[in-house]
Amino acid sequence: MVIVGAGQSGVAAAFELRNAGWQGSITLIGDEVHLPYERPLLSKELLVDNFQPVFLFTEPDFVRANITLVRNHVAKILPDEHLITLKTGGSVGYSKLLLALGAEPRTLPVPLADKARVFTLRKFDDALRLREALGGARKIIIIGGGFIGLEIAATAASNGKDVTILEAGARILTRGVPEQVAALIADRHIKEEVQIICGVRITEIQHNEGQTVVQTEGDGAFGADLVIAGIGAIPNIALAEAAGLTIDNGIAVNERLETSKGDIFAAGDCCSFPHSLFENQRFRLEAWNNARLQGEVAAKNMMGAAITYSAVPWFWSDQFDCSLQIAGIPTMAASEVQRATQSAYMSFHLDRENRLIGACGFGNLGSIAKDIRVSDILIGRRMRVEPSSLSDPSFQLKFLLR
């Protein structure tokens, strides 16, 4: 068994193969010098002080599990020969191959001055460079009002930085987050003196007298000590595309995470898949939980199981002292039901038959976590729910599970 990509999905698959009883060899190939680590911390704790990464497993763990961890870059996949070649030379044969290639940050599609200080964040080394730069910065600009940009903004503002967010859309979090929830998150940032400007079209990024200057169309110029681009990620598909695998917003897989080429699977941020809970629509999910679960399912299917991947999507993000959690796909809903208390806001999203297909909560973690967990179960069971029960703050959702 060979796995290319040593992030959350690839590592989960490698250890699941052993846990599920695979006795043959397992080779895990990653292109970073570090041991595999938790990525969600990169935009939070790792940006401040001397916080160190949290490794998924230690070197002795890999030795005990008899998993060969190779730090190298893959040059080519040869499906007909069941072979991959390495950039440093040599090749590795496989009986089954898992591509857990992840994604890369989108780059700004505007002219960029050579000396402009523009950063992206995806890997541990990115976080180290950004942390060092933030240490001497007073004013920063974040381009993009998505999750990564907002998490960095919250971290920077909490550490005394002057933060401005420039967002191209009409509001922050236009993908996957209801408008009311996005407004609450924006208000929380504004309360911490983060400036949010929407509807901005950036024309170029200059360098002028030690400052990085963002030029816009109609909104003037914004100068800062550094700029962080958080405008989304694109799946790493180059290897798969060159090998002739079908591409559809990522490496296209079926419900069992099999690609269009025999004995090759894909999992995590790099792949798109049909979801049985949502009319078999095809999704590509950039989420920690999805990467982990898909890695585990792919491992079992590589061993001959025929498991359909049908986990309810779940995502979380921390913003200052508040938590955002999302279960399901709220954007597919036909109707929305809101529930608000002093410590949290919840929105529930129903299809035309009042089946719960999404839930979103923002506020105190303890106030939303239980409702999101119950919502996850309800979505997975495709249960019809009475809207009045969802809107009543005094009604405990757990009673719907009886």
PDB file of C-alpha atoms in Angstrom, residues 3-280:
ATOM      1  CA  ILE A   3      -0.063   6.756   0.207  1.00  0.00           C
ATOM      2  CA  VAL A   4       1.039  10.044  -1.322  1.00  0.00           C
ATOM      3  CA  GLY A   5       0.418  12.947   1.041  1.00  0.00           C
ATOM      4  CA  ALA A   6       1.288  12.928   4.750  1.00  0.00           C
ATOM      5  CA  GLY A   7      -1.383  15.287   6.025  1.00  0.00           C
ATOM      6  CA  GLN A   8      -4.400  14.418   8.137  1.00  0.00           C
ATOM      7  CA  SER A   9      -6.022  12.189   5.511  1.00  0.00           C
ATOM      8  CA  GLY A  10      -2.923  10.274   4.471  1.00  0.00           C
ATOM      9  CA  VAL A  11      -1.758   9.615   8.018  1.00  0.00           C
ATOM     10  CA  ALA A  12      -5.249   8.523   9.098  1.00  0.00           C
ATOM     11  CA  ALA A  13      -5.302   6.074   6.202  1.00  0.00           C
ATOM     12  CA  ALA A  14      -1.861   4.643   6.981  1.00  0.00           C
ATOM     13  CA  PHE A  15      -2.662   3.858  10.597  1.00  0.00           C
ATOM     14  CA  GLU A  16      -6.170   2.624   9.765  1.00  0.00           C
ATOM     15  CA  LEU A  17      -4.652   0.101   7.357  1.00  0.00           C
ATOM     16  CA  ARG A  18      -2.687  -1.368  10.252  1.00  0.00           C
ATOM     17  CA  ASN A  19      -5.608  -1.157  12.680  1.00  0.00           C
ATOM     18  CA  ALA A  20      -7.814  -2.960  10.156  1.00  0.00           C
ATOM     19  CA  GLY A  21      -5.357  -5.821   9.880  1.00  0.00           C
ATOM     20  CA  TRP A  22      -3.252  -5.110   6.801  1.00  0.00           C
ATOM     21  CA  GLN A  23      -0.074  -7.164   7.141  1.00  0.00           C
ATOM     22  CA  GLY A  24       1.797  -5.977   4.055  1.00  0.00           C
ATOM     23  CA  SER A  25       4.015  -2.958   3.573  1.00  0.00           C
ATOM     24  CA  ILE A  26       2.741   0.610   3.962  1.00  0.00           C
ATOM     25  CA  THR A  27       4.689   3.507   2.472  1.00  0.00           C
ATOM     26  CA  LEU A  28       3.614   7.062   3.330  1.00  0.00           C
ATOM     27  CA  ILE A  29       5.224   9.752   1.167  1.00  0.00           C
ATOM     28  CA  GLY A  30       5.181  13.389   2.301  1.00  0.00           C
ATOM     29  CA  ASP A  31       6.968  16.427   0.892  1.00  0.00           C
ATOM     30  CA  GLU A  32       7.666  18.207   4.198  1.00  0.00           C
ATOM     31  CA  VAL A  33      10.668  17.668   6.450  1.00  0.00           C
ATOM     32  CA  HIS A  34       8.484  17.745   9.560  1.00  0.00           C
ATOM     33  CA  LEU A  35       6.548  14.889  11.041  1.00  0.00           C
ATOM     34  CA  PRO A  36       2.847  15.069  10.087  1.00  0.00           C
ATOM     35  CA  TYR A  37       1.100  17.676  12.234  1.00  0.00           C
ATOM     36  CA  GLU A  38      -2.293  19.195  13.038  1.00  0.00           C
ATOM     37  CA  ARG A  39      -3.034  22.000  10.565  1.00  0.00           C
ATOM     38  CA  PRO A  40      -5.956  23.833  12.290  1.00  0.00           C
ATOM     39  CA  LEU A  41      -3.518  25.299  14.839  1.00  0.00           C
ATOM     40  CA  LEU A  42      -1.523  27.114  12.153  1.00  0.00           C
ATOM     41  CA  SER A  43      -3.881  30.110  12.012  1.00  0.00           C
ATOM     42  CA  LYS A  44      -4.308  30.244  15.786  1.00  0.00           C
ATOM     43  CA  GLU A  45      -1.818  29.252  18.482  1.00  0.00           C
ATOM     44  CA  LEU A  46       1.147  28.765  16.157  1.00  0.00           C
ATOM     45  CA  LEU A  47       1.114  32.424  15.126  1.00  0.00           C
ATOM     46  CA  VAL A  48       1.942  33.645  18.621  1.00  0.00           C
ATOM     47  CA  ASP A  49       4.675  33.094  21.206  1.00  0.00           C
ATOM     48  CA  ASN A  50       6.772  29.949  20.769  1.00  0.00           C
ATOM     49  CA  PHE A  51       3.921  27.507  20.367  1.00  0.00           C
ATOM     50  CA  GLN A  52       5.053  24.306  18.675  1.00  0.00           C
ATOM     51  CA  PRO A  53       3.136  22.083  16.268  1.00  0.00           C
ATOM     52  CA  VAL A  54       1.109  19.155  17.535  1.00  0.00           C
ATOM     53  CA  PHE A  55       2.352  16.083  15.720  1.00  0.00           C
ATOM     54  CA  LEU A  56      -0.183  13.450  14.708  1.00  0.00           C
ATOM     55  CA  PHE A  57       2.235  10.639  15.578  1.00  0.00           C
ATOM     56  CA  THR A  58       5.827  10.359  16.755  1.00  0.00           C
ATOM     57  CA  GLU A  59       8.711   8.657  14.976  1.00  0.00           C
ATOM     58  CA  PRO A  60       8.423   5.646  17.340  1.00  0.00           C
ATOM     59  CA  ASP A  61       4.707   5.396  16.465  1.00  0.00           C
ATOM     60  CA  PHE A  62       5.587   4.953  12.792  1.00  0.00           C
ATOM     61  CA  VAL A  63       8.244   2.374  13.689  1.00  0.00           C
ATOM     62  CA  ARG A  64       5.869   0.369  15.899  1.00  0.00           C
ATOM     63  CA  ALA A  65       3.207   0.370  13.185  1.00  0.00           C
ATOM     64  CA  ASN A  66       5.819  -0.613  10.574  1.00  0.00           C
ATOM     65  CA  ILE A  67       4.857   2.339   8.386  1.00  0.00           C
ATOM     66  CA  THR A  68       7.654   3.659   6.187  1.00  0.00           C
ATOM     67  CA  LEU A  69       7.581   7.464   6.173  1.00  0.00           C
ATOM     68  CA  VAL A  70       9.357   8.828   3.099  1.00  0.00           C
ATOM     69  CA  ARG A  71      10.161  12.535   2.848  1.00  0.00           C
ATOM     70  CA  ASN A  72      10.250  13.143  -0.874  1.00  0.00           C
ATOM     71  CA  HIS A  73       8.352  14.590  -3.839  1.00  0.00           C
ATOM     72  CA  VAL A  74       6.530  12.363  -6.290  1.00  0.00           C
ATOM     73  CA  ALA A  75       7.435  13.076  -9.906  1.00  0.00           C
ATOM     74  CA  LYS A  76       4.965  10.896 -11.756  1.00  0.00           C
ATOM     75  CA  ILE A  77       2.254   8.291 -11.344  1.00  0.00           C
ATOM     76  CA  LEU A  78       2.255   5.439 -13.871  1.00  0.00           C
ATOM     77  CA  PRO A  79      -1.136   3.717 -13.405  1.00  0.00           C
ATOM     78  CA  ASP A  80      -0.611   1.011 -16.040  1.00  0.00           C
ATOM     79  CA  GLU A  81       2.613  -0.040 -14.340  1.00  0.00           C
ATOM     80  CA  HIS A  82       1.308   0.445 -10.771  1.00  0.00           C
ATOM     81  CA  LEU A  83       4.375   2.580 -10.147  1.00  0.00           C
ATOM     82  CA  ILE A  84       5.259   6.055  -8.899  1.00  0.00           C
ATOM     83  CA  THR A  85       8.582   7.788  -9.506  1.00  0.00           C
ATOM     84  CA  LEU A  86      10.330  10.164  -7.106  1.00  0.00           C
ATOM     85  CA  LYS A  87      11.902  13.493  -7.978  1.00  0.00           C
ATOM     86  CA  THR A  88      15.186  12.493  -6.358  1.00  0.00           C
ATOM     87  CA  GLY A  89      15.280   9.313  -8.401  1.00  0.00           C
ATOM     88  CA  GLY A  90      14.004   5.828  -7.859  1.00  0.00           C
ATOM     89  CA  SER A  91      10.485   4.461  -7.901  1.00  0.00           C
ATOM     90  CA  VAL A  92       7.933   2.770  -5.651  1.00  0.00           C
ATOM     91  CA  GLY A  93       5.534   0.073  -6.803  1.00  0.00           C
ATOM     92  CA  TYR A  94       2.041  -0.286  -5.405  1.00  0.00           C
ATOM     93  CA  SER A  95      -0.842  -2.709  -5.329  1.00  0.00           C
ATOM     94  CA  LYS A  96      -3.191   0.048  -4.161  1.00  0.00           C
ATOM     95  CA  LEU A  97      -2.447   3.782  -4.140  1.00  0.00           C
ATOM     96  CA  LEU A  98      -4.102   6.566  -2.160  1.00  0.00           C
ATOM     97  CA  LEU A  99      -3.715  10.179  -3.226  1.00  0.00           C
ATOM     98  CA  ALA A 100      -4.107  12.463  -0.222  1.00  0.00           C
ATOM     99  CA  LEU A 101      -2.497  15.468  -1.885  1.00  0.00           C
ATOM    100  CA  GLY A 102      -4.329  18.275  -0.087  1.00  0.00           C
ATOM    101  CA  ALA A 103      -4.620  21.784  -1.482  1.00  0.00           C
ATOM    102  CA  GLU A 104      -2.525  24.912  -1.945  1.00  0.00           C
ATOM    103  CA  PRO A 105      -3.375  28.570  -1.232  1.00  0.00           C
ATOM    104  CA  ARG A 106      -4.724  30.593  -4.136  1.00  0.00           C
ATOM    105  CA  THR A 107      -2.334  33.322  -5.189  1.00  0.00           C
ATOM    106  CA  LEU A 108      -3.424  36.890  -5.824  1.00  0.00           C
ATOM    107  CA  PRO A 109      -4.174  37.423  -9.536  1.00  0.00           C
ATOM    108  CA  VAL A 110      -2.781  40.979  -9.569  1.00  0.00           C
ATOM    109  CA  PRO A 111       0.633  42.557 -10.254  1.00  0.00           C
ATOM    110  CA  LEU A 112       2.871  42.180  -7.214  1.00  0.00           C
ATOM    111  CA  ALA A 113       5.961  44.277  -6.501  1.00  0.00           C
ATOM    112  CA  ASP A 114       9.160  42.324  -5.826  1.00  0.00           C
ATOM    113  CA  LYS A 115       9.668  43.739  -2.338  1.00  0.00           C
ATOM    114  CA  ALA A 116       6.038  43.600  -1.282  1.00  0.00           C
ATOM    115  CA  ARG A 117       5.579  41.564   1.899  1.00  0.00           C
ATOM    116  CA  VAL A 118       2.716  39.217   1.002  1.00  0.00           C
ATOM    117  CA  PHE A 119       2.202  35.948   2.876  1.00  0.00           C
ATOM    118  CA  THR A 120       0.006  32.887   2.540  1.00  0.00           C
ATOM    119  CA  LEU A 121      -0.637  30.235   5.172  1.00  0.00           C
ATOM    120  CA  ARG A 122      -1.001  26.517   4.566  1.00  0.00           C
ATOM    121  CA  LYS A 123       1.996  24.713   6.028  1.00  0.00           C
ATOM    122  CA  PHE A 124       4.042  24.821   9.215  1.00  0.00           C
ATOM    123  CA  ASP A 125       6.924  26.655   7.549  1.00  0.00           C
ATOM    124  CA  ASP A 126       4.419  29.275   6.311  1.00  0.00           C
ATOM    125  CA  ALA A 127       3.298  29.769   9.913  1.00  0.00           C
ATOM    126  CA  LEU A 128       6.888  30.176  11.104  1.00  0.00           C
ATOM    127  CA  ARG A 129       7.604  32.844   8.489  1.00  0.00           C
ATOM    128  CA  LEU A 130       4.371  34.651   9.219  1.00  0.00           C
ATOM    129  CA  ARG A 131       4.898  34.501  12.980  1.00  0.00           C
ATOM    130  CA  GLU A 132       8.325  36.087  12.624  1.00  0.00           C
ATOM    131  CA  ALA A 133       6.945  38.822  10.367  1.00  0.00           C
ATOM    132  CA  LEU A 134       4.012  39.544  12.680  1.00  0.00           C
ATOM    133  CA  GLY A 135       6.395  40.038  15.592  1.00  0.00           C
ATOM    134  CA  GLY A 136       7.709  43.286  14.130  1.00  0.00           C
ATOM    135  CA  ALA A 137       4.500  44.433  12.450  1.00  0.00           C
ATOM    136  CA  ARG A 138       2.022  46.973  13.752  1.00  0.00           C
ATOM    137  CA  LYS A 139      -0.451  47.182  10.909  1.00  0.00           C
ATOM    138  CA  ILE A 140      -1.539  44.264   8.749  1.00  0.00           C
ATOM    139  CA  ILE A 141      -3.964  43.802   5.867  1.00  0.00           C
ATOM    140  CA  ILE A 142      -5.745  40.535   5.257  1.00  0.00           C
ATOM    141  CA  ILE A 143      -7.130  39.965   1.778  1.00  0.00           C
ATOM    142  CA  GLY A 144     -10.112  37.653   1.971  1.00  0.00           C
ATOM    143  CA  GLY A 145     -12.926  37.399   4.490  1.00  0.00           C
ATOM    144  CA  GLY A 146     -13.091  33.612   4.593  1.00  0.00           C
ATOM    145  CA  PHE A 147     -12.273  31.299   7.485  1.00  0.00           C
ATOM    146  CA  ILE A 148      -8.489  31.442   7.237  1.00  0.00           C
ATOM    147  CA  GLY A 149      -8.434  35.230   6.940  1.00  0.00           C
ATOM    148  CA  LEU A 150     -10.806  35.714   9.867  1.00  0.00           C
ATOM    149  CA  GLU A 151      -8.899  33.309  12.112  1.00  0.00           C
ATOM    150  CA  ILE A 152      -5.631  35.097  11.404  1.00  0.00           C
ATOM    151  CA  ALA A 153      -7.371  38.437  11.963  1.00  0.00           C
ATOM    152  CA  ALA A 154      -8.658  37.292  15.347  1.00  0.00           C
ATOM    153  CA  THR A 155      -5.228  36.018  16.374  1.00  0.00           C
ATOM    154  CA  ALA A 156      -3.468  39.205  15.247  1.00  0.00           C
ATOM    155  CA  ALA A 157      -6.002  41.585  16.777  1.00  0.00           C
ATOM    156  CA  SER A 158      -5.884  39.685  20.065  1.00  0.00           C
ATOM    157  CA  ASN A 159      -2.152  40.380  20.094  1.00  0.00           C
ATOM    158  CA  GLY A 160      -2.479  44.126  19.604  1.00  0.00           C
ATOM    159  CA  LYS A 161      -2.164  44.403  15.821  1.00  0.00           C
ATOM    160  CA  ASP A 162      -4.071  46.932  13.726  1.00  0.00           C
ATOM    161  CA  VAL A 163      -6.012  44.694  11.327  1.00  0.00           C
ATOM    162  CA  THR A 164      -7.920  45.514   8.146  1.00  0.00           C
ATOM    163  CA  ILE A 165      -9.783  42.867   6.145  1.00  0.00           C
ATOM    164  CA  LEU A 166     -10.405  43.530   2.450  1.00  0.00           C
ATOM    165  CA  GLU A 167     -13.123  41.282   0.991  1.00  0.00           C
ATOM    166  CA  ALA A 168     -14.168  41.151  -2.657  1.00  0.00           C
ATOM    167  CA  GLY A 169     -17.694  39.923  -1.917  1.00  0.00           C
ATOM    168  CA  ALA A 170     -20.672  41.800  -0.552  1.00  0.00           C
ATOM    169  CA  ARG A 171     -20.046  40.240   2.877  1.00  0.00           C
ATOM    170  CA  ILE A 172     -17.603  37.960   4.647  1.00  0.00           C
ATOM    171  CA  LEU A 173     -18.032  34.187   4.561  1.00  0.00           C
ATOM    172  CA  THR A 174     -20.154  34.082   1.430  1.00  0.00           C
ATOM    173  CA  ARG A 175     -19.590  30.331   1.000  1.00  0.00           C
ATOM    174  CA  GLY A 176     -21.425  28.025   3.360  1.00  0.00           C
ATOM    175  CA  VAL A 177     -22.319  30.424   6.182  1.00  0.00           C
ATOM    176  CA  PRO A 178     -25.788  32.000   6.514  1.00  0.00           C
ATOM    177  CA  GLU A 179     -25.913  35.773   6.214  1.00  0.00           C
ATOM    178  CA  GLN A 180     -27.062  36.335   9.801  1.00  0.00           C
ATOM    179  CA  VAL A 181     -24.222  34.212  11.194  1.00  0.00           C
ATOM    180  CA  ALA A 182     -21.707  36.060   9.007  1.00  0.00           C
ATOM    181  CA  ALA A 183     -23.063  39.353  10.348  1.00  0.00           C
ATOM    182  CA  LEU A 184     -22.595  38.190  13.951  1.00  0.00           C
ATOM    183  CA  ILE A 185     -19.017  37.167  13.224  1.00  0.00           C
ATOM    184  CA  ALA A 186     -18.337  40.505  11.531  1.00  0.00           C
ATOM    185  CA  ASP A 187     -19.757  42.331  14.569  1.00  0.00           C
ATOM    186  CA  ARG A 188     -17.470  40.337  16.873  1.00  0.00           C
ATOM    187  CA  HIS A 189     -14.452  41.376  14.826  1.00  0.00           C
ATOM    188  CA  ILE A 190     -15.548  45.009  14.670  1.00  0.00           C
ATOM    189  CA  LYS A 191     -15.936  44.985  18.467  1.00  0.00           C
ATOM    190  CA  GLU A 192     -12.217  44.101  18.608  1.00  0.00           C
ATOM    191  CA  GLU A 193     -11.457  47.054  16.268  1.00  0.00           C
ATOM    192  CA  VAL A 194     -10.862  44.930  13.184  1.00  0.00           C
ATOM    193  CA  GLN A 195     -11.833  46.990  10.141  1.00  0.00           C
ATOM    194  CA  ILE A 196     -13.806  45.060   7.509  1.00  0.00           C
ATOM    195  CA  ILE A 197     -14.274  46.519   4.032  1.00  0.00           C
ATOM    196  CA  CYS A 198     -16.348  44.546   1.520  1.00  0.00           C
ATOM    197  CA  GLY A 199     -16.824  44.913  -2.203  1.00  0.00           C
ATOM    198  CA  VAL A 200     -13.140  45.690  -2.754  1.00  0.00           C
ATOM    199  CA  ARG A 201     -11.485  45.104  -6.118  1.00  0.00           C
ATOM    200  CA  ILE A 202      -7.701  44.977  -5.821  1.00  0.00           C
ATOM    201  CA  THR A 203      -5.718  46.127  -8.846  1.00  0.00           C
ATOM    202  CA  GLU A 204      -2.102  45.683  -7.700  1.00  0.00           C
ATOM    203  CA  ILE A 205       0.177  45.449  -4.683  1.00  0.00           C
ATOM    204  CA  GLN A 206       3.089  47.858  -4.481  1.00  0.00           C
ATOM    205  CA  HIS A 207       6.065  48.511  -2.241  1.00  0.00           C
ATOM    206  CA  ASN A 208       6.586  52.086  -1.139  1.00  0.00           C
ATOM    207  CA  GLU A 209       9.028  53.373   1.493  1.00  0.00           C
ATOM    208  CA  GLY A 210       9.043  50.135   3.478  1.00  0.00           C
ATOM    209  CA  GLN A 211       5.310  49.601   3.320  1.00  0.00           C
ATOM    210  CA  THR A 212       3.297  47.142   1.283  1.00  0.00           C
ATOM    211  CA  VAL A 213       0.506  49.072  -0.428  1.00  0.00           C
ATOM    212  CA  VAL A 214      -2.702  47.511  -1.715  1.00  0.00           C
ATOM    213  CA  GLN A 215      -4.148  49.528  -4.579  1.00  0.00           C
ATOM    214  CA  THR A 216      -7.867  49.178  -5.250  1.00  0.00           C
ATOM    215  CA  GLU A 217     -10.369  50.274  -7.840  1.00  0.00           C
ATOM    216  CA  GLY A 218     -12.502  52.982  -6.269  1.00  0.00           C
ATOM    217  CA  ASP A 219     -11.503  52.447  -2.623  1.00  0.00           C
ATOM    218  CA  GLY A 220      -8.066  54.061  -2.696  1.00  0.00           C
ATOM    219  CA  ALA A 221      -4.836  52.605  -1.340  1.00  0.00           C
ATOM    220  CA  PHE A 222      -4.202  50.687   1.886  1.00  0.00           C
ATOM    221  CA  GLY A 223      -0.714  50.548   3.374  1.00  0.00           C
ATOM    222  CA  ALA A 224       0.533  48.048   5.936  1.00  0.00           C
ATOM    223  CA  ASP A 225       3.657  46.414   7.322  1.00  0.00           C
ATOM    224  CA  LEU A 226       2.584  43.166   5.692  1.00  0.00           C
ATOM    225  CA  VAL A 227      -0.280  41.633   3.730  1.00  0.00           C
ATOM    226  CA  ILE A 228      -1.769  38.168   4.139  1.00  0.00           C
ATOM    227  CA  ALA A 229      -3.671  36.604   1.257  1.00  0.00           C
ATOM    228  CA  GLY A 230      -6.430  34.290   2.411  1.00  0.00           C
ATOM    229  CA  ILE A 231      -8.523  33.882  -0.729  1.00  0.00           C
ATOM    230  CA  GLY A 232      -9.138  30.154  -0.623  1.00  0.00           C
ATOM    231  CA  ALA A 233      -7.319  27.053  -1.751  1.00  0.00           C
ATOM    232  CA  ILE A 234      -7.083  24.986  -4.916  1.00  0.00           C
ATOM    233  CA  PRO A 235      -6.779  21.187  -4.900  1.00  0.00           C
ATOM    234  CA  ASN A 236      -3.454  19.642  -5.801  1.00  0.00           C
ATOM    235  CA  ILE A 237      -4.373  17.788  -8.969  1.00  0.00           C
ATOM    236  CA  ALA A 238      -1.279  18.048 -11.171  1.00  0.00           C
ATOM    237  CA  LEU A 239      -0.020  14.506 -10.495  1.00  0.00           C
ATOM    238  CA  ALA A 240      -3.469  13.001 -10.975  1.00  0.00           C
ATOM    239  CA  GLU A 241      -4.182  14.998 -14.106  1.00  0.00           C
ATOM    240  CA  ALA A 242      -0.869  13.982 -15.675  1.00  0.00           C
ATOM    241  CA  ALA A 243      -1.698  10.350 -14.877  1.00  0.00           C
ATOM    242  CA  GLY A 244      -4.990  10.610 -16.757  1.00  0.00           C
ATOM    243  CA  LEU A 245      -7.329  10.562 -13.767  1.00  0.00           C
ATOM    244  CA  THR A 246     -10.701  12.295 -14.163  1.00  0.00           C
ATOM    245  CA  ILE A 247     -10.753  15.805 -12.658  1.00  0.00           C
ATOM    246  CA  ASP A 248     -13.921  17.565 -11.502  1.00  0.00           C
ATOM    247  CA  ASN A 249     -13.248  20.326  -8.949  1.00  0.00           C
ATOM    248  CA  GLY A 250     -10.495  18.106  -7.656  1.00  0.00           C
ATOM    249  CA  ILE A 251      -9.699  14.453  -8.278  1.00  0.00           C
ATOM    250  CA  ALA A 252     -13.074  12.894  -9.054  1.00  0.00           C
ATOM    251  CA  VAL A 253     -13.912   9.813  -6.973  1.00  0.00           C
ATOM    252  CA  ASN A 254     -17.024   7.705  -6.583  1.00  0.00           C
ATOM    253  CA  GLU A 255     -18.927   7.042  -3.366  1.00  0.00           C
ATOM    254  CA  ARG A 256     -16.217   4.567  -2.315  1.00  0.00           C
ATOM    255  CA  LEU A 257     -13.421   7.111  -2.944  1.00  0.00           C
ATOM    256  CA  GLU A 258     -12.161   5.244  -6.015  1.00  0.00           C
ATOM    257  CA  THR A 259     -10.746   7.318  -8.866  1.00  0.00           C
ATOM    258  CA  SER A 260     -11.260   6.675 -12.570  1.00  0.00           C
ATOM    259  CA  LYS A 261      -8.112   4.489 -12.646  1.00  0.00           C
ATOM    260  CA  GLY A 262      -8.117   1.038 -11.111  1.00  0.00           C
ATOM    261  CA  ASP A 263      -6.463   0.577  -7.694  1.00  0.00           C
ATOM    262  CA  ILE A 264      -6.088   4.334  -7.159  1.00  0.00           C
ATOM    263  CA  PHE A 265      -8.100   6.103  -4.445  1.00  0.00           C
ATOM    264  CA  ALA A 266      -8.207   9.742  -3.334  1.00  0.00           C
ATOM    265  CA  ALA A 267      -9.241  11.411  -0.082  1.00  0.00           C
ATOM    266  CA  GLY A 268      -9.298  14.762   1.679  1.00  0.00           C
ATOM    267  CA  ASP A 269      -9.028  18.288   0.288  1.00  0.00           C
ATOM    268  CA  CYS A 270      -7.812  17.128  -3.129  1.00  0.00           C
ATOM    269  CA  CYS A 271     -10.887  15.120  -4.136  1.00  0.00           C
ATOM    270  CA  SER A 272     -14.533  15.684  -5.005  1.00  0.00           C
ATOM    271  CA  PHE A 273     -17.124  13.018  -4.270  1.00  0.00           C
ATOM    272  CA  PRO A 274     -20.878  12.369  -4.526  1.00  0.00           C
ATOM    273  CA  HIS A 275     -22.733  12.528  -1.201  1.00  0.00           C
ATOM    274  CA  SER A 276     -25.740  10.256  -0.695  1.00  0.00           C
ATOM    275  CA  LEU A 277     -27.272  12.489   1.987  1.00  0.00           C
ATOM    276  CA  PHE A 278     -27.453  15.422  -0.417  1.00  0.00           C
ATOM    277  CA  GLU A 279     -28.975  14.052  -3.627  1.00  0.00           C
ATOM    278  CA  ASN A 280     -25.591  12.629  -4.665  1.00  0.00           C
TER     279      ASN A 280
END
